Short mmCIF file of C-alpha atoms in Angstrom, two decimals:
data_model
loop_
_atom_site.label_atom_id
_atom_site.label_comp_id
_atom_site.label_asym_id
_atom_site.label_seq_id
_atom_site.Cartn_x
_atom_site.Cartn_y
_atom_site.Cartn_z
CA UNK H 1 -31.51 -33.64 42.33
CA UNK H 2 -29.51 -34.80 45.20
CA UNK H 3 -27.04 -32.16 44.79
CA UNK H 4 -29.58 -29.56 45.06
CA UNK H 5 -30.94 -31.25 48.23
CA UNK H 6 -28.36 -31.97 50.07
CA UNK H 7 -27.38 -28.25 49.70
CA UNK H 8 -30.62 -27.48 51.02
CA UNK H 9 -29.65 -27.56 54.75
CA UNK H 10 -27.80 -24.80 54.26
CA UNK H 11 -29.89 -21.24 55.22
CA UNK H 12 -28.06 -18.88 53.35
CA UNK H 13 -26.33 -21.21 50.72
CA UNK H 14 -28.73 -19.87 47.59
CA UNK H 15 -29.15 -23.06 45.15
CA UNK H 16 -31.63 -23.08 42.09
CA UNK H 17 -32.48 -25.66 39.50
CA UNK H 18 -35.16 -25.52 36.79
CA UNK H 19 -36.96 -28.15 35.25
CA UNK H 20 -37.71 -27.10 31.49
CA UNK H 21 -40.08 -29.94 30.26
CA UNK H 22 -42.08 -29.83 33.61
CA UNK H 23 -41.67 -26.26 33.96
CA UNK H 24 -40.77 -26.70 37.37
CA UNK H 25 -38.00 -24.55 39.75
CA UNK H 26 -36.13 -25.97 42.73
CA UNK H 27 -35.03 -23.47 45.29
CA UNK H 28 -32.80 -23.74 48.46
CA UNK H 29 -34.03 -22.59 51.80
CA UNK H 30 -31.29 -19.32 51.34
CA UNK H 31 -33.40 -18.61 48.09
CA UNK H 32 -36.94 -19.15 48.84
CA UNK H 33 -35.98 -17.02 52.51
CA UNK H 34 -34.91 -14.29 50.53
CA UNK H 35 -37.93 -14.19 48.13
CA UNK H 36 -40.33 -14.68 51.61
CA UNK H 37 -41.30 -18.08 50.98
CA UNK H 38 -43.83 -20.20 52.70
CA UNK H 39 -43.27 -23.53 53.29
CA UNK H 40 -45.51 -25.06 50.98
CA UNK H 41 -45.14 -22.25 48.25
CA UNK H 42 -43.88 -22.91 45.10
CA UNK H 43 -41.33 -20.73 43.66
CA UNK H 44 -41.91 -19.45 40.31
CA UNK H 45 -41.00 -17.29 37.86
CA UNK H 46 -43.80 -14.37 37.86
CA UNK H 47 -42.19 -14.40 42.06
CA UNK H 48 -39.07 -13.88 40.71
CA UNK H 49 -40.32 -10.96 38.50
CA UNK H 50 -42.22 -9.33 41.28
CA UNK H 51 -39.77 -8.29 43.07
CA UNK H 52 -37.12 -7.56 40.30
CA UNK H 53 -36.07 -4.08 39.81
CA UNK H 54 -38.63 -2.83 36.72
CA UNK H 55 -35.68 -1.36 34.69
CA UNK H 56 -34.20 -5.33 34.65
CA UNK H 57 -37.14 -7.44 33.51
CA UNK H 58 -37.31 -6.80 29.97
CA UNK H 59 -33.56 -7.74 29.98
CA UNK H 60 -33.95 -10.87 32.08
CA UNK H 61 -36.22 -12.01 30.40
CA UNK H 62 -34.24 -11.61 27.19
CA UNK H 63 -31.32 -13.96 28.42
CA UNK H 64 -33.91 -16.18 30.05
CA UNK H 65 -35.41 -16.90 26.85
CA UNK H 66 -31.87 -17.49 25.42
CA UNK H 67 -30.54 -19.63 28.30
CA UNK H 68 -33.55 -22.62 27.35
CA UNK H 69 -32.37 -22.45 23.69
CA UNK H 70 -29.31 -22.61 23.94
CA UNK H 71 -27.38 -24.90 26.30
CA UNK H 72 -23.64 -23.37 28.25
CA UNK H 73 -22.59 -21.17 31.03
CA UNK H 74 -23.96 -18.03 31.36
CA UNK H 75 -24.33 -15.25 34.55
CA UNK H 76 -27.38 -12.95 34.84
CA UNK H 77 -27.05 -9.58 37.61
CA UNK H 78 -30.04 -8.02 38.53
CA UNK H 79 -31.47 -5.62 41.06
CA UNK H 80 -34.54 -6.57 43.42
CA UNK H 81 -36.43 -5.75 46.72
CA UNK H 82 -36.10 -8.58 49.10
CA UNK H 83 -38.53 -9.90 52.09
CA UNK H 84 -37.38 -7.32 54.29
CA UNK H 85 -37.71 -4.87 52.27
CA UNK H 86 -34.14 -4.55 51.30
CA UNK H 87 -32.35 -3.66 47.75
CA UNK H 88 -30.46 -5.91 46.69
CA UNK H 89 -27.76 -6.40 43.82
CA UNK H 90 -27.95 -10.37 42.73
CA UNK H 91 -25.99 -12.55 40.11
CA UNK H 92 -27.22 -16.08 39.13
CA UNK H 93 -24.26 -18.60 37.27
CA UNK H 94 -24.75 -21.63 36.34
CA UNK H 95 -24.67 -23.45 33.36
CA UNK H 96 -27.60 -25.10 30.87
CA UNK H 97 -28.10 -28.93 30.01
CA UNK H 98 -29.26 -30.41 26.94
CA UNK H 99 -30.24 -33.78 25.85
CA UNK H 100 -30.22 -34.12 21.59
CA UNK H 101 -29.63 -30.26 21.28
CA UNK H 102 -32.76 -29.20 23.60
CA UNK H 103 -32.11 -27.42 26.97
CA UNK H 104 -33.71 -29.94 29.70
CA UNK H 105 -32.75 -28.78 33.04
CA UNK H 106 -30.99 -24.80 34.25
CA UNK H 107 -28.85 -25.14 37.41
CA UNK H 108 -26.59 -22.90 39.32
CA UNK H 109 -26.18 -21.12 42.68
CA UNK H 110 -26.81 -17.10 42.83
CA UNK H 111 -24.61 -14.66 45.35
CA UNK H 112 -25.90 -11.57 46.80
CA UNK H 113 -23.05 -9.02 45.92
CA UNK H 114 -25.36 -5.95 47.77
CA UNK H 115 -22.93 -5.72 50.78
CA UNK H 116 -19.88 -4.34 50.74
CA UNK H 117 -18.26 -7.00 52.57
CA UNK H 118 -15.33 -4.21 54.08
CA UNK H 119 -14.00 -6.78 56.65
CA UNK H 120 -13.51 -9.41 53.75
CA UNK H 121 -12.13 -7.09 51.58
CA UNK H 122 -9.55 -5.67 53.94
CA UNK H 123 -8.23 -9.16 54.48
CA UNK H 124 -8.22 -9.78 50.55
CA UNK H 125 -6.24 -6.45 50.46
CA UNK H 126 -3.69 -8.14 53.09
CA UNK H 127 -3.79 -11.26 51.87
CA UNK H 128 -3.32 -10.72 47.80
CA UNK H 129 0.78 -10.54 47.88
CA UNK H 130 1.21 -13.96 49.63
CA UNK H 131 -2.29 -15.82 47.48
CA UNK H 132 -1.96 -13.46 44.74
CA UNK H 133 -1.49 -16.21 42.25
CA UNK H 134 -4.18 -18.83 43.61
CA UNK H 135 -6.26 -15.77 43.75
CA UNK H 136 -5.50 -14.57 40.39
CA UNK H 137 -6.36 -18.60 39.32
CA UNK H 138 -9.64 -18.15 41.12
CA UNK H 139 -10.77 -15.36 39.42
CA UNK H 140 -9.80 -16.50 35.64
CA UNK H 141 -11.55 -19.77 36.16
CA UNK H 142 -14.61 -17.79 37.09
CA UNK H 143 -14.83 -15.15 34.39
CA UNK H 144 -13.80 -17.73 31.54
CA UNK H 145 -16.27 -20.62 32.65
CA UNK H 146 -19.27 -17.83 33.02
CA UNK H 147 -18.35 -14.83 31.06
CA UNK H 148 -17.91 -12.38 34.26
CA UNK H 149 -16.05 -9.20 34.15
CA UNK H 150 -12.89 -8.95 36.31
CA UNK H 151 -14.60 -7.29 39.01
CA UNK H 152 -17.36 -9.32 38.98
CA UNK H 153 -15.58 -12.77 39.30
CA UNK H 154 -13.92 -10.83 42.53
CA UNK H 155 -17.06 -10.04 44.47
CA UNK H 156 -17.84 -13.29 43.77
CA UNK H 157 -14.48 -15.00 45.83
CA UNK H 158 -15.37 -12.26 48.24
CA UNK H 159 -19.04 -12.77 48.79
CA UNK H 160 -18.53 -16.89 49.31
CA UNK H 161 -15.82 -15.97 51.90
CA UNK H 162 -17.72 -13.81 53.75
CA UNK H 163 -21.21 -16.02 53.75
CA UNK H 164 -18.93 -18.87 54.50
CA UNK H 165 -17.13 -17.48 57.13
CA UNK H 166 -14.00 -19.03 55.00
CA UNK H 167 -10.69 -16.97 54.39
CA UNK H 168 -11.41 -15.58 50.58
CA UNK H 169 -7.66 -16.82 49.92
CA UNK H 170 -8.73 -20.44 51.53
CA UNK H 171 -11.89 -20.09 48.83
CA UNK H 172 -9.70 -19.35 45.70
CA UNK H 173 -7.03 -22.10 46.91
CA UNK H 174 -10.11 -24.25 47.30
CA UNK H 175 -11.53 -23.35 43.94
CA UNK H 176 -7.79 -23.96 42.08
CA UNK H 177 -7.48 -27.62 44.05
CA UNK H 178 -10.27 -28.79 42.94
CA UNK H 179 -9.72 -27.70 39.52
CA UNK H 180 -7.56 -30.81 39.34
CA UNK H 181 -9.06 -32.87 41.77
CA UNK H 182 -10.43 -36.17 39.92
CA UNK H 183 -13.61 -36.07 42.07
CA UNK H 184 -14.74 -32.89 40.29
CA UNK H 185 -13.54 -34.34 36.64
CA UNK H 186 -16.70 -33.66 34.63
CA UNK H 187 -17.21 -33.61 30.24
CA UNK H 188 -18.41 -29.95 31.30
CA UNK H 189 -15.71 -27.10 32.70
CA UNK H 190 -18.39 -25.13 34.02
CA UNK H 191 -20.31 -28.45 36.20
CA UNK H 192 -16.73 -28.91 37.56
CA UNK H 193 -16.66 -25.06 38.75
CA UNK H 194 -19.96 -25.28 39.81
CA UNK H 195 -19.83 -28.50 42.04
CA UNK H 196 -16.25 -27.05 43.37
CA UNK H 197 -18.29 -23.76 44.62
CA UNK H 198 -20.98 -26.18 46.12
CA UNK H 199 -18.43 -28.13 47.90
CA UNK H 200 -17.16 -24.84 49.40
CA UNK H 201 -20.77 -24.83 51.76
CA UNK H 202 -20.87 -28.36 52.53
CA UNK H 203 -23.16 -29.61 49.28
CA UNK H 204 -22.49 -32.87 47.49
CA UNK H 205 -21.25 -32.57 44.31
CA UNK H 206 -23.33 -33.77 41.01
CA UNK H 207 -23.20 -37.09 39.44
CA UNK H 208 -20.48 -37.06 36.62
CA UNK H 209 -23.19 -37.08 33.94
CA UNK H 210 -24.98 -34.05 34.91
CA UNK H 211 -24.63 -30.45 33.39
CA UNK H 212 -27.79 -27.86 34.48
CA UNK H 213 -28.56 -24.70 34.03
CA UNK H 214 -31.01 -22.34 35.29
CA UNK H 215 -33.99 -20.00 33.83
CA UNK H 216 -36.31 -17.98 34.39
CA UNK H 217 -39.24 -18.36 32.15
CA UNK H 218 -40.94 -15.56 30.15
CA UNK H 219 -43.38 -13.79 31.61
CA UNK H 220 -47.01 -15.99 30.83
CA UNK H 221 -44.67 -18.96 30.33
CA UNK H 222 -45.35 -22.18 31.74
CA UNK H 223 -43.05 -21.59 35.01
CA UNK H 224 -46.32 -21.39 36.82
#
């Protein structure tokens, strides 16, 4: 898990993996903050459900169920209540691993889309005609590798800028770069895109051989 770790230093970065055998999740310190974590308590997914909004859960826990059958990319949005209280609108990506056809590990990041983000969006606004195309690049990658709607794959450039403090057209140049950068060459599109969108916060990409996904357990499951 040293990817997952060494993004852990990282407050707000929001990192998950989930260990199906063991039935065991991995948050970062940006997750397990915005879930009111202790230090020594365990994430899990009846947490997760707690604070969901009740009109999701029957739905997450759908694609959950689907995500440790079947291994590839998928993205999950959601509404819940946060420590403080707050409402807010989340999407997990990530992608599933399998060893001989059964799902063994769920990994991905998730991005808090609730603000508005009007500062970062007035500088995507000015800075579309001169990064339009890396932009444009951004974006496609995102909504092929994990099935995200147009919009969707946007707030997505626009939320890492602003957490990152990072020019959103400096974030989809980033994103196209690495694309073809041999130190994010993986078997799996989608753990290329995903270690490419680590590296954008400072976390150390995956070994090579590693594809994850993430889940969510149904609810009784063994995600204790």
């Amino acid at each position: 898990m040293a990817r997952l770790e060494a993004a852990h230093s990282d407050g707000q970065t929001m990192y998950f993996e989930y260990e199906a055998e063991s039935a065991r999740w991995t948050w970062s310190a940006g997750l397990r903050a915005l879930h009111a974590l202790s230090a020594g308590e365990e994430p899990t997914t009846e947490l997760m459900l707690e604070r969901m909004a009740e009109e999701d859960r029957a739905v997450m826990l759908s694609r959950f169920k689907s995500h440790l059958e079947q291994p590839g990319p998928y993205s999950c949005a959601y509404h819940m209540t946060d420590a403080g209280n707050r409402q807010c609108r989340l999407l997990f990506v990530g992608q599933s691993e399998a060893v001989d056809g059964k799902v063994k590990r769920l990994s991905g990041f998730v991005v808090d889309l609730t603000e508005p983000m009007r500062e970062t969006a007035r500088a995507a606004v000015a800075a579309s005609v001169e990064h339009r195309a890396a932009i444009e690049q951004a974006k496609g990658a995102l909504m092929l590798s994990f099935g995200v709607e147009e919009d969707i794959a946007f707030d997505l450039l626009r939320a890492y800028s602003s957490r990152h403090n990072i020019k959103l057209a400096v974030v989809a140049e980033r994103i196209v770069a690495g694309l073809s950068d041999p130190a994010f060459s993986r078997d799996e599109p989608v753990r290329s895109l995903l270690d490419i969108v680590i590296s954008l916060s400072g976390g150390a990409p995956s070994d090579a051989g590693h594809g994850a996904r993430q889940v969510v357990e149904p609810a009784g499951g063994s995600a204790g």
